[in-house]
Coordinates of C-alpha atoms and ligand atoms in Angstrom, one line a residue:
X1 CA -103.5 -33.6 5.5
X2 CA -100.7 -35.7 7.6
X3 CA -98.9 -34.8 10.4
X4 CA -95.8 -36.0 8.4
X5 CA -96.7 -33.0 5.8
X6 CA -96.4 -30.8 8.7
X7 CA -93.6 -32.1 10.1
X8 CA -91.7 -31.9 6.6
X9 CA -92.6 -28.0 5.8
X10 CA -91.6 -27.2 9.2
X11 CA -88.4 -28.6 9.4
X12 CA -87.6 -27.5 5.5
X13 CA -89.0 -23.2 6.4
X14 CA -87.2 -23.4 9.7
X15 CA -90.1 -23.3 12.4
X16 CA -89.1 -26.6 13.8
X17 CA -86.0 -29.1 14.0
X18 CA -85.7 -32.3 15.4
X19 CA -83.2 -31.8 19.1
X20 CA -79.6 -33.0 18.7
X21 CA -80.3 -33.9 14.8
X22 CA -76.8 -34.0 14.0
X23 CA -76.0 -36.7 16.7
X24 CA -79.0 -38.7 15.8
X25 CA -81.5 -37.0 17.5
X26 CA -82.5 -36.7 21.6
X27 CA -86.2 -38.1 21.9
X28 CA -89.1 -35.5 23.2
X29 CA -87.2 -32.8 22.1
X30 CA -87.6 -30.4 19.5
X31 CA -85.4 -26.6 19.1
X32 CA -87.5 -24.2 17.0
X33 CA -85.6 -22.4 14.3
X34 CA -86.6 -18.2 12.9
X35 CA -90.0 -18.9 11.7
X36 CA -91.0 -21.3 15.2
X37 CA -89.6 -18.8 17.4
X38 CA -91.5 -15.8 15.8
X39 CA -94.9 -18.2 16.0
X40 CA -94.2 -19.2 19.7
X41 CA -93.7 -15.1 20.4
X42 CA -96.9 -14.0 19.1
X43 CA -98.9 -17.0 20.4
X44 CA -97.2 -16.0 24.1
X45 CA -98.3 -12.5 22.9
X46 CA -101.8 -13.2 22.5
X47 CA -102.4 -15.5 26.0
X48 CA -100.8 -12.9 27.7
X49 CA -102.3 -10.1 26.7
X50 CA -106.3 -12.4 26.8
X51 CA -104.5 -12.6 30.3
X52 CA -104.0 -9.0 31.0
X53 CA -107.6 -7.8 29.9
X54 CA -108.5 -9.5 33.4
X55 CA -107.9 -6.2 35.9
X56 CA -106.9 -8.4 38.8
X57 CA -104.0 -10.6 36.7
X58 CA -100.6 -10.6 38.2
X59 CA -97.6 -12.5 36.3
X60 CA -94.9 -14.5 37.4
X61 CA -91.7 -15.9 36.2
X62 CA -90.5 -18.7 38.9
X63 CA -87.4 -21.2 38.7
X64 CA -87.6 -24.2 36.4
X65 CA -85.4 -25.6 39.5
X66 CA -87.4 -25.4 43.0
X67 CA -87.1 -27.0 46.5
X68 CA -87.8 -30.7 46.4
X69 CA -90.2 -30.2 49.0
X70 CA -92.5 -28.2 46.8
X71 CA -92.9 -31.7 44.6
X72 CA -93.6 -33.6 48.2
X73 CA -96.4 -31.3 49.1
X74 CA -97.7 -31.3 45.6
X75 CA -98.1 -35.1 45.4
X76 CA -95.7 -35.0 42.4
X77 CA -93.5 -37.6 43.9
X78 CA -95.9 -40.4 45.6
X79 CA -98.2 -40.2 42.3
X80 CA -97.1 -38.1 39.6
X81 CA -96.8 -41.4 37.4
X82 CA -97.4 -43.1 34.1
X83 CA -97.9 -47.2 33.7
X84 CA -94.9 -48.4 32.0
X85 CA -94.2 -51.9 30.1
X86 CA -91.2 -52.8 28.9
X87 CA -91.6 -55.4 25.4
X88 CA -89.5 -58.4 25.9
X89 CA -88.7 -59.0 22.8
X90 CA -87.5 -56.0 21.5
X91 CA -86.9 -53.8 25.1
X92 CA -88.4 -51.4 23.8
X93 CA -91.0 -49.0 26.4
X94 CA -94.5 -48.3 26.1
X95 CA -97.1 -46.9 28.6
X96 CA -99.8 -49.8 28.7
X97 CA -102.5 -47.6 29.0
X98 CA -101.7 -46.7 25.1
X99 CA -100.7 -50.3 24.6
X100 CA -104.9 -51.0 25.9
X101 CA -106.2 -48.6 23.9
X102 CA -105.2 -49.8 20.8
X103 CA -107.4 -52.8 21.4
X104 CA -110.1 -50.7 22.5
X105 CA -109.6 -50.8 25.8
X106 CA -109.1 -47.5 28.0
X107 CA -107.7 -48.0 31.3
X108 CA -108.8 -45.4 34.1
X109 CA -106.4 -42.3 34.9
X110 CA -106.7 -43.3 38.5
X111 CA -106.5 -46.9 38.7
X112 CA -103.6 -48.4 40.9
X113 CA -100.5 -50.3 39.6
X114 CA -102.3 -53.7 41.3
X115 CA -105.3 -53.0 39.0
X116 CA -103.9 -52.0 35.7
X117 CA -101.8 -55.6 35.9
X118 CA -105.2 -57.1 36.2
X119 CA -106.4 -55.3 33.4
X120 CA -103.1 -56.0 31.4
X121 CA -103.3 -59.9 32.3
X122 CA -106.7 -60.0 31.2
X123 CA -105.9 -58.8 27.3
X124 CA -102.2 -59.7 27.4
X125 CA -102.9 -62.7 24.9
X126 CA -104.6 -59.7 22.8
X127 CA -101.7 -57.0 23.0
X128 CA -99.2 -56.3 20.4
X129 CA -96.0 -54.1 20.9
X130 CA -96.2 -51.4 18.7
X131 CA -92.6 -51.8 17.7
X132 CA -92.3 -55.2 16.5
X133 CA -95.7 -56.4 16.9
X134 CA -94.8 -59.4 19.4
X135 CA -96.9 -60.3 22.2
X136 CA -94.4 -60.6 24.8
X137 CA -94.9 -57.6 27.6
X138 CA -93.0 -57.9 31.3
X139 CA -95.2 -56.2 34.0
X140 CA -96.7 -53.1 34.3
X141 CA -94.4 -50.7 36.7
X142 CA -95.9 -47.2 37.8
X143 CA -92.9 -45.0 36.2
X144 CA -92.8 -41.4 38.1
X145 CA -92.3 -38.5 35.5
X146 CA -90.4 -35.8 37.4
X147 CA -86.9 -35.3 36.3
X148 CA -84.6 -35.5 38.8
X149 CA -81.6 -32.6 38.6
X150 CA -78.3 -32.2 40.5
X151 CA -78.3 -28.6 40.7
X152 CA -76.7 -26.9 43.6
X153 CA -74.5 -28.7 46.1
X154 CA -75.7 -32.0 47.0
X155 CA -74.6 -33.6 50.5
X156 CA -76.0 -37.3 51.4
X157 CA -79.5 -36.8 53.2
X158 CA -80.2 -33.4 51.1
X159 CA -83.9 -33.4 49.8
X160 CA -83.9 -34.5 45.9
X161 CA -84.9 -31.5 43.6
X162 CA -86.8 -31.9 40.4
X163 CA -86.9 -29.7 37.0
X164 CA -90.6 -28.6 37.3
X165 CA -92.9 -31.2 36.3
X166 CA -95.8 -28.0 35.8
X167 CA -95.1 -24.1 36.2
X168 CA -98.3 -24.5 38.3
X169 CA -96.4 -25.1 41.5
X170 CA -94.4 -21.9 41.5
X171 CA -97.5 -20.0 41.2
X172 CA -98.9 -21.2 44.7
X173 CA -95.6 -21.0 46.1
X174 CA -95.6 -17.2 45.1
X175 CA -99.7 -17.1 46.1
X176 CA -98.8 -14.8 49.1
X177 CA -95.8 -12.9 47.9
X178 CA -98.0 -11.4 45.2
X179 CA -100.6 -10.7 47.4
X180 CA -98.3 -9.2 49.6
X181 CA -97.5 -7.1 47.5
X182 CA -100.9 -5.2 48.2
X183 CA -101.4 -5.0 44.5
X184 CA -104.2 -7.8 44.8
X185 CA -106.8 -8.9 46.3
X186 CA -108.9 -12.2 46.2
X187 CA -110.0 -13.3 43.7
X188 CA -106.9 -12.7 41.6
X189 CA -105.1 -15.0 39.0
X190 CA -101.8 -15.3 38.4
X191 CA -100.6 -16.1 35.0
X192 CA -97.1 -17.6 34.1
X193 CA -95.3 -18.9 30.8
X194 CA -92.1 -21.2 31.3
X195 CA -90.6 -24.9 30.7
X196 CA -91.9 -27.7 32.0
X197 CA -90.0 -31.4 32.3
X198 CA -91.3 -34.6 32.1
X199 CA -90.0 -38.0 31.9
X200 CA -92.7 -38.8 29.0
X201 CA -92.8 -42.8 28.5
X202 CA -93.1 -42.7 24.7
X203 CA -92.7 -39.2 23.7
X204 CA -94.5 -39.0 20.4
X205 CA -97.1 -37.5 18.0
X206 CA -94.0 -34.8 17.3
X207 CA -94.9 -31.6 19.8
X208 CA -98.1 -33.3 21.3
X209 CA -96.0 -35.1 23.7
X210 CA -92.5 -34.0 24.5
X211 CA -90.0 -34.3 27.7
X212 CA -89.4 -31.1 27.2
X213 CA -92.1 -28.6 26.7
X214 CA -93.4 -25.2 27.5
X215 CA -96.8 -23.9 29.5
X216 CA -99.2 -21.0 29.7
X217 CA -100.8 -21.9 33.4
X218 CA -103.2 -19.4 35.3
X219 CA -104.6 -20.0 38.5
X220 CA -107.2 -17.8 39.5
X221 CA -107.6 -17.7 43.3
X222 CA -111.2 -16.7 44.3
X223 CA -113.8 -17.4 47.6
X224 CA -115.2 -21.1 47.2
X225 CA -118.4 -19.7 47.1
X226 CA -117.8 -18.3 44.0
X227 CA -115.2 -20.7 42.7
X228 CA -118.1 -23.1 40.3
X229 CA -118.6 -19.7 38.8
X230 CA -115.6 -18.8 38.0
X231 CA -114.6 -22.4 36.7
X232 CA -118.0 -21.7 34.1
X233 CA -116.8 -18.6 33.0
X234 CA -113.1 -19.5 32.2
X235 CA -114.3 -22.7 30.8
X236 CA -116.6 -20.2 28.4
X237 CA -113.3 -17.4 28.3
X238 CA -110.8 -19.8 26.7
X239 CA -112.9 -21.7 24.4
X240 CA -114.1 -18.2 23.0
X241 CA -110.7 -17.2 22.7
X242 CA -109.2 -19.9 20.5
X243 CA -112.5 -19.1 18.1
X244 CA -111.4 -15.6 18.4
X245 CA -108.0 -16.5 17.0
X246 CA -110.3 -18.1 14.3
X247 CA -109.6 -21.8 15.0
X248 CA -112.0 -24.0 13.2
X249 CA -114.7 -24.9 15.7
X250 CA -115.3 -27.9 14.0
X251 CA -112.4 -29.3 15.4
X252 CA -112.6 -28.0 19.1
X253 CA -114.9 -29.1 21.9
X254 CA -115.3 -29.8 25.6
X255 CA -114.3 -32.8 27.7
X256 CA -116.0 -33.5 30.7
X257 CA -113.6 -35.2 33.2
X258 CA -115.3 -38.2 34.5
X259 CA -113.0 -39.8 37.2
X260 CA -112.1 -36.8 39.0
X261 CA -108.5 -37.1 41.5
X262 CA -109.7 -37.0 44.8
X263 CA -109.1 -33.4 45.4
X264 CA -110.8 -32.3 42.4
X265 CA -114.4 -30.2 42.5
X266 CA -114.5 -30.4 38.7
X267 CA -112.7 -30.6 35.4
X268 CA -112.5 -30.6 31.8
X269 CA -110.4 -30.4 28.5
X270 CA -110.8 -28.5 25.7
X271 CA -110.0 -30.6 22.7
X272 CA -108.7 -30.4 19.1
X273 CA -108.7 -32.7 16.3
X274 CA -104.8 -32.8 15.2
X275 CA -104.4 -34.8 12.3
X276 CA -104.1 -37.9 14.2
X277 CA -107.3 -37.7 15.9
X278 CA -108.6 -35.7 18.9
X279 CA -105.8 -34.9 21.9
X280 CA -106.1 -32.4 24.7
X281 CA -105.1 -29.2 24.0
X282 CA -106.1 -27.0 27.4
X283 CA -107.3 -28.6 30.9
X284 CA -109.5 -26.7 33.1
X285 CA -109.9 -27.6 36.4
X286 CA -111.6 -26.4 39.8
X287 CA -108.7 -28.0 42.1
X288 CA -110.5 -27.0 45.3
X289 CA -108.1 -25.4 47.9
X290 CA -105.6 -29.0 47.8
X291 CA -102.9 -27.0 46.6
X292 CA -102.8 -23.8 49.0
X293 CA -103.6 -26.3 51.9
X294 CA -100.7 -28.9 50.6
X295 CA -98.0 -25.9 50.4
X296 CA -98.9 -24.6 54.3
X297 CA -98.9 -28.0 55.9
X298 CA -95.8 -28.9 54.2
X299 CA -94.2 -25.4 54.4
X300 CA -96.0 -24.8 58.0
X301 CA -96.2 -20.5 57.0
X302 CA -100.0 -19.6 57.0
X303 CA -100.8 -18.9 53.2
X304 CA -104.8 -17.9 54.4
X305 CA -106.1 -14.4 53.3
X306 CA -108.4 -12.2 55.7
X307 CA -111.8 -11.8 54.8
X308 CA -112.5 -8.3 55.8
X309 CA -116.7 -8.9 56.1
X310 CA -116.4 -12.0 58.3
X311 CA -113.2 -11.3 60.0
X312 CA -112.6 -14.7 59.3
X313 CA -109.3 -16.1 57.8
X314 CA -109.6 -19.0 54.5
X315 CA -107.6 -20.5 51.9
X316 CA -109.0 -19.9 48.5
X317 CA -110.2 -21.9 45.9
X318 CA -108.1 -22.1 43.0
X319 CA -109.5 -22.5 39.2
X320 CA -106.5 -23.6 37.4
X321 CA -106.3 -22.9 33.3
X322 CA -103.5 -25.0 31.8
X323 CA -102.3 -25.0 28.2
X324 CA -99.1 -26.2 26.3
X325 CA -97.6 -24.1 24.1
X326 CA -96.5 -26.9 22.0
X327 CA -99.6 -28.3 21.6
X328 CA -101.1 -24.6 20.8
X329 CA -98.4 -24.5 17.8
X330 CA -99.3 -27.9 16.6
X331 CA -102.9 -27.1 16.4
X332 CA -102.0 -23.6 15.0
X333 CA -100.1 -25.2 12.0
X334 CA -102.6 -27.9 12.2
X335 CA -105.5 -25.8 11.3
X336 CA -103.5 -23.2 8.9
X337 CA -102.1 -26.0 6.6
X338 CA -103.9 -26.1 3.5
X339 CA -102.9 -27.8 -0.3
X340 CA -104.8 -26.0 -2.7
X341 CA -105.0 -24.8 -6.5
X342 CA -104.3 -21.4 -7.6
X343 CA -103.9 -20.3 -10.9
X344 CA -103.3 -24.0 -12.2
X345 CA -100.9 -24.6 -9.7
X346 CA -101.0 -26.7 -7.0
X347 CA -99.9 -25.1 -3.6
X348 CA -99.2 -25.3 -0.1
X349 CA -100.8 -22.6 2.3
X350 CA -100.4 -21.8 6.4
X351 CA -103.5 -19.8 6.5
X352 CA -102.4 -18.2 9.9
X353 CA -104.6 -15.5 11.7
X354 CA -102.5 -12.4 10.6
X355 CA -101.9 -11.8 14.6
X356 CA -99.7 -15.1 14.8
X357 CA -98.4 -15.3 11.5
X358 CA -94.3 -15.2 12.1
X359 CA -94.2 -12.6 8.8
X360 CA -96.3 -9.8 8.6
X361 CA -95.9 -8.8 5.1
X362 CA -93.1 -9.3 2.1
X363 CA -92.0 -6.5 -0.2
X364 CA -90.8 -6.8 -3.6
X365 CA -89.5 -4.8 -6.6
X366 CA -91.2 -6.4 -9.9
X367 CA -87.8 -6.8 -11.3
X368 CA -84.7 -6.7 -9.2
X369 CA -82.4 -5.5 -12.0
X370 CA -84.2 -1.9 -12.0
X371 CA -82.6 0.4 -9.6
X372 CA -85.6 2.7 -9.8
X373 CA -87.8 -0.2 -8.5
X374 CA -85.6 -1.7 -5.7
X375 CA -84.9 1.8 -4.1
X376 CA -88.8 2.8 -4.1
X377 CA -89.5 -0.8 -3.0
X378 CA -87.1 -0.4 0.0
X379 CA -88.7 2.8 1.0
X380 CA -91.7 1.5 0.8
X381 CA -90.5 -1.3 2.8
X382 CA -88.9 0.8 5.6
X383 CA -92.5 3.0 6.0
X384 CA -94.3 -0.5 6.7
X385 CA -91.2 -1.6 9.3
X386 CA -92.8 1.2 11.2
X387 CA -96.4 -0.5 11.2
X388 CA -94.8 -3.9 12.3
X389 CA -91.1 -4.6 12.4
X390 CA -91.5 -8.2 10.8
X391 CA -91.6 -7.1 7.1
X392 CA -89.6 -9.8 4.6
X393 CA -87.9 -9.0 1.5
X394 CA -87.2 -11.3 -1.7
X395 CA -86.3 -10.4 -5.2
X396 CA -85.4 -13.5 -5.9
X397 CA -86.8 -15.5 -9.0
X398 CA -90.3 -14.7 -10.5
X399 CA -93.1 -12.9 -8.8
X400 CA -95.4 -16.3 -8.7
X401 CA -92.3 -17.9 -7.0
X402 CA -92.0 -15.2 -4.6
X403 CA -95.7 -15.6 -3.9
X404 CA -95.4 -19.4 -3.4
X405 CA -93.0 -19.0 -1.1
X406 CA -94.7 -16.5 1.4
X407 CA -97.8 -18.7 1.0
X408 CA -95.9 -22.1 2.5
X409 CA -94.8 -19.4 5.5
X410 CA -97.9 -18.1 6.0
X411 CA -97.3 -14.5 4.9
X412 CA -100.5 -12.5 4.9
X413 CA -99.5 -9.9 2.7
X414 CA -97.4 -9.5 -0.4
X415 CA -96.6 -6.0 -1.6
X416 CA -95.5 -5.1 -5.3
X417 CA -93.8 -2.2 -6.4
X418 CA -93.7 -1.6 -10.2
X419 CA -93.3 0.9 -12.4
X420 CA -96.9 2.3 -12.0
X421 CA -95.8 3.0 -8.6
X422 CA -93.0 5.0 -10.0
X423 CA -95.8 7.1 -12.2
X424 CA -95.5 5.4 -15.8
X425 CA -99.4 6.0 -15.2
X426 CA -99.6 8.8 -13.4
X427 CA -103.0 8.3 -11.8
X428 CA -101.2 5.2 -9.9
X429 CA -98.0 7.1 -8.8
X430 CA -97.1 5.7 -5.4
X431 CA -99.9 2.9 -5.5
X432 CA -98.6 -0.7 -4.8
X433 CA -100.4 -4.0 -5.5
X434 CA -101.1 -5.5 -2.3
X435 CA -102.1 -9.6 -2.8
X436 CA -103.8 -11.8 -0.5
X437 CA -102.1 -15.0 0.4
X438 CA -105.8 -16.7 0.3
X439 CA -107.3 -15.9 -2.4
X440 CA -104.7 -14.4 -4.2
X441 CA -106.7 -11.3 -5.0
X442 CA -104.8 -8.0 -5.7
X443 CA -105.3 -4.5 -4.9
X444 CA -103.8 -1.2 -5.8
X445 CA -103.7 0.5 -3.0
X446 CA -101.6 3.8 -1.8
X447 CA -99.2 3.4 0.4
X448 CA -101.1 4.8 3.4
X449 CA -103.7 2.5 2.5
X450 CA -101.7 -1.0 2.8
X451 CA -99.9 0.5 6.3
X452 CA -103.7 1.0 7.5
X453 CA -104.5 -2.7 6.4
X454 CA -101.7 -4.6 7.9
X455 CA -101.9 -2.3 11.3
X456 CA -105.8 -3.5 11.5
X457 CA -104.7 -6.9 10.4
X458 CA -101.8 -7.6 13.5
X459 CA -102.9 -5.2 16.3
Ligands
LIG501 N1 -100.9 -27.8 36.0 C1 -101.8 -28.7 35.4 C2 -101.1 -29.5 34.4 O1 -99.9 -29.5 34.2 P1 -101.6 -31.3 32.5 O2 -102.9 -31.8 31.9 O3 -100.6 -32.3 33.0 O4 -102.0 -30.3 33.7 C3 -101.5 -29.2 31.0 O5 -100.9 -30.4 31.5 C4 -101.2 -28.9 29.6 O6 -99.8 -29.0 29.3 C5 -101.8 -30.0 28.7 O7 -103.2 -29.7 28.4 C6 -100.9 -29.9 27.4 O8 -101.4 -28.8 26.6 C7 -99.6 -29.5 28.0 N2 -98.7 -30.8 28.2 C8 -98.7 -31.7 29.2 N3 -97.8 -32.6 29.0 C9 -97.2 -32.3 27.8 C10 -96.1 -32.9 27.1 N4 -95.5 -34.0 27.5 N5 -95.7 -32.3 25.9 C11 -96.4 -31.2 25.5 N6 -97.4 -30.6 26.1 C12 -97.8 -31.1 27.3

């Protein structure tokens, strides 16, 4: 399977359209159409709720827009950066650490602008642009990747303010107002979804890497004497999760970080093989106490908590879990998208986990020129609305074609009503035939029976 195959049924069912199509597209962007939108809901669905079954989890919905101070404390605008060459040949940009790699050559996350021109020098006579396959490359330049924004009213020697580069920051700006609240107590977590910006070199591999893009952050704030715990059982907690949504472990494992930033007690990614190879999907990371401390020297309010045992105050640890919602729908669609044979035809399937699939279940009268059918099918249809209010109708063109095209959506369920369901056999009188979108098997059930099967399949 390509990513090109994916990118085509998306855009043709309406989960995903380029941004700005009509005027020729705005790179790194993507707007999601009635399919992506239902898929982003339920996958926001699920994290929250894995969220929620934590007692002590507060949420939080902070400003895309913040202080520019808050991305001075952070360390967002002295190094928040990607290494950037421009081709002279074609001006077109690249971030040299890809432009390495496609020789073979990886570049370290933390080596300095001074070093990673050494690097470059030593290969240039090796490295290619990627565009028009010269070998002419200028220098490499750190390039920062917040987005600048003039919101609010700017006067000469105002601080800059930034879109948010992470949602991470406005959770430890909001550590003590939650805890405030006297709700909480440590160890907590706070969990937040929202839009992130970044000023992404080469935005590619469609929703791996956009400038635009969306996170599900939790940071769990906790004693440091039990914060290595904690970062073992999250690391466990998340990875279970994504085999609980039935992912295929095959193509998930853990990355050990290596070069940890200086703050950093430990890290990892958890990976997925998207069709073009294995790409971070989650980072989890044991960031220490940097951030709390960061916010109260630059803010100079106290953010410690009282420990009641020792009478002592402290700044907590924080285990951070980090995940893009992008990249969860790419491997989503990445791991539903099947081509397979069924009944001599050839077909296209999103095998979706029932939970996230954007359609619950479709209803159909067998013929739609038979009143008799289309008004039973329509109750019956209205009964399962109750069960899950994402229930689709078509009567349009054969059953097979109907079935075809729940299958390329990723409709679990398909529900026939014909005229054994209207009692021309009287033992079937209000039966259906219920089909599975994998293996195409069908099932007379009642009608009790198929609103039991799809509440057990999406709750
Ligand atoms: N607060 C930590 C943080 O932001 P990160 O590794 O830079 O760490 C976390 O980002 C996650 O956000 C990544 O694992 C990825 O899923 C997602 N992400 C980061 N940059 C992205 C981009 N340009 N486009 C889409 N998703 C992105």
């Amino acid at each position: 399977m390509s990513l090109e195959s994916i990118v085509a049924l998306t855009k043709r069912r309406g989960f995903i359209f380029p941004g700005s199509e009509i005027y020729g597209g705005f790179a790194g962007t993507y707007d999601f159409g009635p399919l992506g939108v239902a898929l982003r809901k339920n996958i926001v669905d699920l994290w929250t709720r894995s969220m929620q079954e934590h007692d002590n989890m507060a949420q939080l919905d902070s400003s895309i827009v913040t202080s520019g101070k808050v991305w001075e404390a952070s360390g967002h605008v002295s190094g928040f950066s990607d290494p950037l060459v421009l081709c002279k040949a074609c001006h077109t940009k690249h971030r040299a650490d890809h432009v390495l790699e496609a020789i073979g050559v990886t570049a370290d996350e933390k080596m300095s602008e001074k070093e990673l021109n050494e690097l470059f020098d030593e290969h240039r006579k090796n490295l290619t642009c990627p565009n028009c396959g010269k070998k002419d490359f200028g220098a490499v330049t750190a390039k920062n990747l917040l987005a600048t924004t003039s919101l609010g009213m700017f006067e000469e020697g105002d601080t800059q303010s930034y879109l948010r580069g992470e949602t991470a920051q406005g959770i430890y700006i909001n550590f003590k107002n939650v805890l405030d609240t006297g709700f909480y107590s440590v160890p907590f977590g706070i969990a937040q979804v929202g839009k992130a910006f970044r000023n992404e070199i080469s935005p590619r591999q469609f929703l791996f890497r956009k400038r635009e893009f969306e996170q599900m952050e939790m940071q769990y704030f906790t004693p440091e004497s039990e914060a290595r715990a904690d970062f073992a059982a999250w690391k466990e907690e998340r990875m279970n999760y994504y085999l609980s949504l039935g992912i295929n472990p095959d193509k998930l494992r853990f990355k050990q970080h290596e070069n940890l930033v200086f703050y950093a007690k430990d890290a990892c990614d958890i990976e997925y093989e998207y069709p073009f190879g294995w790409g971070e999907l989650e980072g989890i990371h044991y960031r220490g106490n940097y951030d709390l401390t960061q916010h109260q020297q630059f803010s100079g309010v106290d953010l410690s908590v009282y420990n009641e045992e020792t009478k002592e105050r402290f700044l907590p640890h924080v285990v951070e879990t980090s995940v893009g919602l992008d990249r969860t729908m790419l491997m989503i669609l990445s791991d539903a998208y099947h081509e397979d044979e069924m009944g001599g035809d050839k077909r296209v399937v999103l095998k979706f986990n029932p939970k996230l699939a954007p359609i619950k279940a479709m209803v159909s009268p067998l013929l739609k020129n038979k009143p008799e059918l289309v008004e039973k099918a329509r109750e019956v249809r209205a009964a399962l609305k109750k069960v899950h209010p994402v229930i689709a109708w078509d009567d349009n063109g054969n059953i097979g074609k109907r079935y075809r095209r729940q299958d390329e959506i990723g409709t679990p369920f398909c529900i026939t009503i014909d005229f054994d369901t209207l009692g021309e056999n009287p033992e079937l009188l209000n039966t259906v035939t219920l089909r599975d979108r994998d293996t195409g098997t069908q099932e007379r059930l009642t009608i009790a029976e198929v609103e039991e099967k799809i509440r057990q399949a999406v709750s």
